[in-house]
Amino acid sequence: MIVATAGHIDHGKTLLVRTLTGVDTDRLPEEKKRGMSIDLGFAYKPMASGKVMGFVDVPGHERFVRNMLAGVSGIDYALLVIAADDGPMPQTEEHLAILDLLGIDQGVVALTKIDRVDEARIKDVTEQIEFLLMETGLEGSEILPVSAVTGDGIDELKEHLAIASELIGDRDVHGNFRLAVDRAFTLQGAGLIVTGSVFAGAVNVGDQLTLTPGGQSVRVRGIHAQNEEAEAGAAGQRCALNITGQNLTKDDVHRGGWLVADAIHDPVPRFDARLRVLPSEAKSLKHWTPVHVHLGAAEIPGRVAVLEDKNIPPGESALVQIVLDRRTGALRGDGFILRDQSATRTVAGGRVLDPHGPARGRAKPERLAAIAAMEERTAADALRKILDQQALGVDLPAFIVSWNLNDDEQAALWDAVEIVRAGENLETGYAPAHWTNIRDGITAALRAWHENAPEKPGPSADGLRRETGVRMPTKRFTPIIETLVADGTIINRGASYFLPGFEPQLSSKDEALWKRVKPILEDGHTKPPVVHDIAERIKSPAKAVESFLVRCARLGLVYRVAKNRFLLPDAVLELGEIAEALGRESKEQGFGAADFRDRSGVGRNLAIEILEYFDHAGLTWRSGNERKVLKPAAEVFGDTPG
Ligand SMILES: Nc1nc2c(ncn2[C@@H]2O[C@H](COP(=O)(O)OP(=O)(O)OP(=O)(O)O)[C@@H](O)[C@H]2O)c(=O)[nH]1
Ligand SMILES: [Mg+2]
């Protein structure tokens, strides 16, 4: 369990942590000199259960709220410290609001410095605090009077924390590993050390991880979990990882970065979220307000795009898109806080819903529905809703990263949700009803195409997309037809798509012409006459014969070897096999055009035309005057349709 302190300056947070753990977390000379905390402090306390409790001690000064924010995300339990003499003060309220906005709803209040006040005052302040906690996540939390000076109430507080840690237990370790970096330093003899709270998943010595947003690859050489040397670390612990990586230096790692499993390295420039504006704000939060965004241990300037209305009144919540000045790691469910542009006031906070919100059309009704679906409690419920909404399919890799689902969790998701997954990597998901619609649309479009043009091959992928009339980008359409080809619903040949069983046919006019031209081509075999000569022999215009032969080529009846020369498939295969034999015989050296001319007997000009056609078709590879054969001729020309 990780406990973080919270509360106004000088109310006794650091001394209380020292009393509980024996560790003075104010280590900076500046902190000692000024008698106040500036940065985060860390302390650990082994407990009777054998577990170790981690403490994050935060500074109370209003100028260091940003440091406080880096410390409290990713904790399990709040220790709100309020001095009995002062009672609740501005940062008591601000820290409490931050804990509430981050969704931290487990904790205890330590009413400190009771040695300085009388019983009546304790009763009075306790009532004030009960009132203060109302309608926050910490409503009803225990309020324990203590004195770090006399030791009064300290045993009760220790007892309380021990029980809380048993009740909370080990956090559910789900998802891929994710640690919010709050410190990075080099240690003599060990190298680079990175510390932080583990938000999700587990890590083992030897694991490969990625630094977000930079993308550097690192390896874990050693782990300290809750201050003890360990083989592994997991969610709910503070960890120090000794990492190495190519050319990796301390400058590559900063507070605010993330150390994550490769699968969830996905820095985003914006995210969609639900945002709540603090009731204490004087004015509504306007669209495009500049703010400081605190998420994990990061602080990034950005702006708020209000999606549903023009602004959000104090105390209200609404869907927003947070647009960041630079990329950061953010996943669904992450809590975040917004402070005003001059970083003097906490204004609002909320939860990330969709880290893959689009820059354009972010406030369209269908987007609002998609964001709202991400508010569902489980990935399965959210996916069901989104599949239902999105007739044109859902980007599954993005969804999986958003929810940080590991392999087992993904498998469970596919079991739980009725879904058709399409594409080479099953990357697009469809609700079964939507899938059936799209499939039927495609087969209907193909059927209409074949009926209209029985002599033509089917359309290309892009043509098919247009014929089907679905409004989706090629990138989304391609996986669909890949899947339909794989399951045999449609057939792909060359660049064309067909319905099964469809064979393109010549029109009756072309069929009659073919009966006259085919014998001429057969006669010529590897040396057929050019188009012009064929036209003369059958007494037809050359243009008409050429376009007729182009139609035949589309059906695979002939190959167009050169602009004015068409050969029958068996002649092309025979010539291809001659090239293949020459390639085999000439080995490394390759063969020349003259070799091919001599062996095939087709004459110099035609030999060159044919060889250039072979280069183009991928049978041969030309370098200088020599050619090599890349694959068997039968593989390139053996299986011709029609
Ligand atoms: N009498 C009395 N003094 C206390 C008690 N707890 C803390 N103090 C004193 O209050 C002063 C502030 O205590 P800290 O623990 O540094 O307060 P803090 O909340 O950590 O302050 P920041 O980190 O600056 O926000 C110190 O002089 C402490 O000795 C207590 O229970 N009784
Ligand atoms: Mg302190």
mmCIF file of C-alpha atoms and ligand atoms in Angstrom, residues 8-15 36-37 59-60 113 115-116 147-149, ligand 1:
data_model
loop_
_atom_site.group_PDB
_atom_site.id
_atom_site.type_symbol
_atom_site.label_atom_id
_atom_site.label_comp_id
_atom_site.label_asym_id
_atom_site.label_seq_id
_atom_site.Cartn_x
_atom_site.Cartn_y
_atom_site.Cartn_z
ATOM 1 C CA HIS A 8 -1.605 22.794 4.831
ATOM 2 C CA ILE A 9 1.956 23.999 5.392
ATOM 3 C CA ASP A 10 3.401 23.385 8.868
ATOM 4 C CA HIS A 11 0.511 21.214 10.013
ATOM 5 C CA GLY A 12 2.914 18.399 10.930
ATOM 6 C CA LYS A 13 2.965 16.015 7.912
ATOM 7 C CA THR A 14 6.702 15.434 7.858
ATOM 8 C CA LEU A 15 7.048 15.017 11.606
ATOM 9 C CA MET A 36 9.481 23.137 5.436
ATOM 10 C CA SER A 37 9.086 20.534 2.749
ATOM 11 C CA PRO A 59 4.883 19.728 0.747
ATOM 12 C CA GLY A 60 2.046 21.912 2.037
ATOM 13 C CA LYS A 113 -0.694 19.117 17.542
ATOM 14 C CA ASP A 115 -0.823 18.936 22.804
ATOM 15 C CA ARG A 116 -1.409 22.598 21.999
ATOM 16 C CA SER A 147 0.489 14.561 18.886
ATOM 17 C CA ALA A 148 3.834 13.808 17.343
ATOM 18 C CA VAL A 149 5.452 15.565 20.294
HETATM 19 N N1 LIG B 1 3.540 20.820 19.348
HETATM 20 C C1 LIG B 1 3.550 20.100 18.256
HETATM 21 N N2 LIG B 1 4.284 20.503 17.227
HETATM 22 C C2 LIG B 1 4.278 19.764 16.135
HETATM 23 C C3 LIG B 1 3.515 18.580 16.017
HETATM 24 N N3 LIG B 1 3.681 18.064 14.779
HETATM 25 C C4 LIG B 1 4.541 18.910 14.155
HETATM 26 N N4 LIG B 1 4.901 19.902 14.940
HETATM 27 C C5 LIG B 1 5.799 21.004 14.615
HETATM 28 O O1 LIG B 1 5.231 21.762 13.545
HETATM 29 C C6 LIG B 1 6.229 22.232 12.679
HETATM 30 C C7 LIG B 1 5.942 21.789 11.270
HETATM 31 O O2 LIG B 1 5.997 20.407 11.181
HETATM 32 P P1 LIG B 1 6.283 19.661 9.828
HETATM 33 O O3 LIG B 1 6.121 18.217 10.087
HETATM 34 O O4 LIG B 1 7.519 20.113 9.219
HETATM 35 O O5 LIG B 1 5.065 20.240 8.995
HETATM 36 P P2 LIG B 1 4.697 19.887 7.482
HETATM 37 O O6 LIG B 1 3.238 19.689 7.427
HETATM 38 O O7 LIG B 1 5.529 18.781 7.001
HETATM 39 O O8 LIG B 1 5.060 21.232 6.747
HETATM 40 P P3 LIG B 1 5.330 21.415 5.170
HETATM 41 O O9 LIG B 1 6.015 20.212 4.715
HETATM 42 O O10 LIG B 1 6.147 22.621 4.996
HETATM 43 O O11 LIG B 1 3.988 21.566 4.562
HETATM 44 C C8 LIG B 1 7.550 21.672 13.205
HETATM 45 O O12 LIG B 1 8.197 22.633 13.967
HETATM 46 C C9 LIG B 1 7.112 20.515 14.064
HETATM 47 O O13 LIG B 1 8.013 20.241 15.106
HETATM 48 C C10 LIG B 1 2.740 18.174 17.123
HETATM 49 O O14 LIG B 1 2.013 17.182 17.129
HETATM 50 N N5 LIG B 1 2.799 18.986 18.229
#
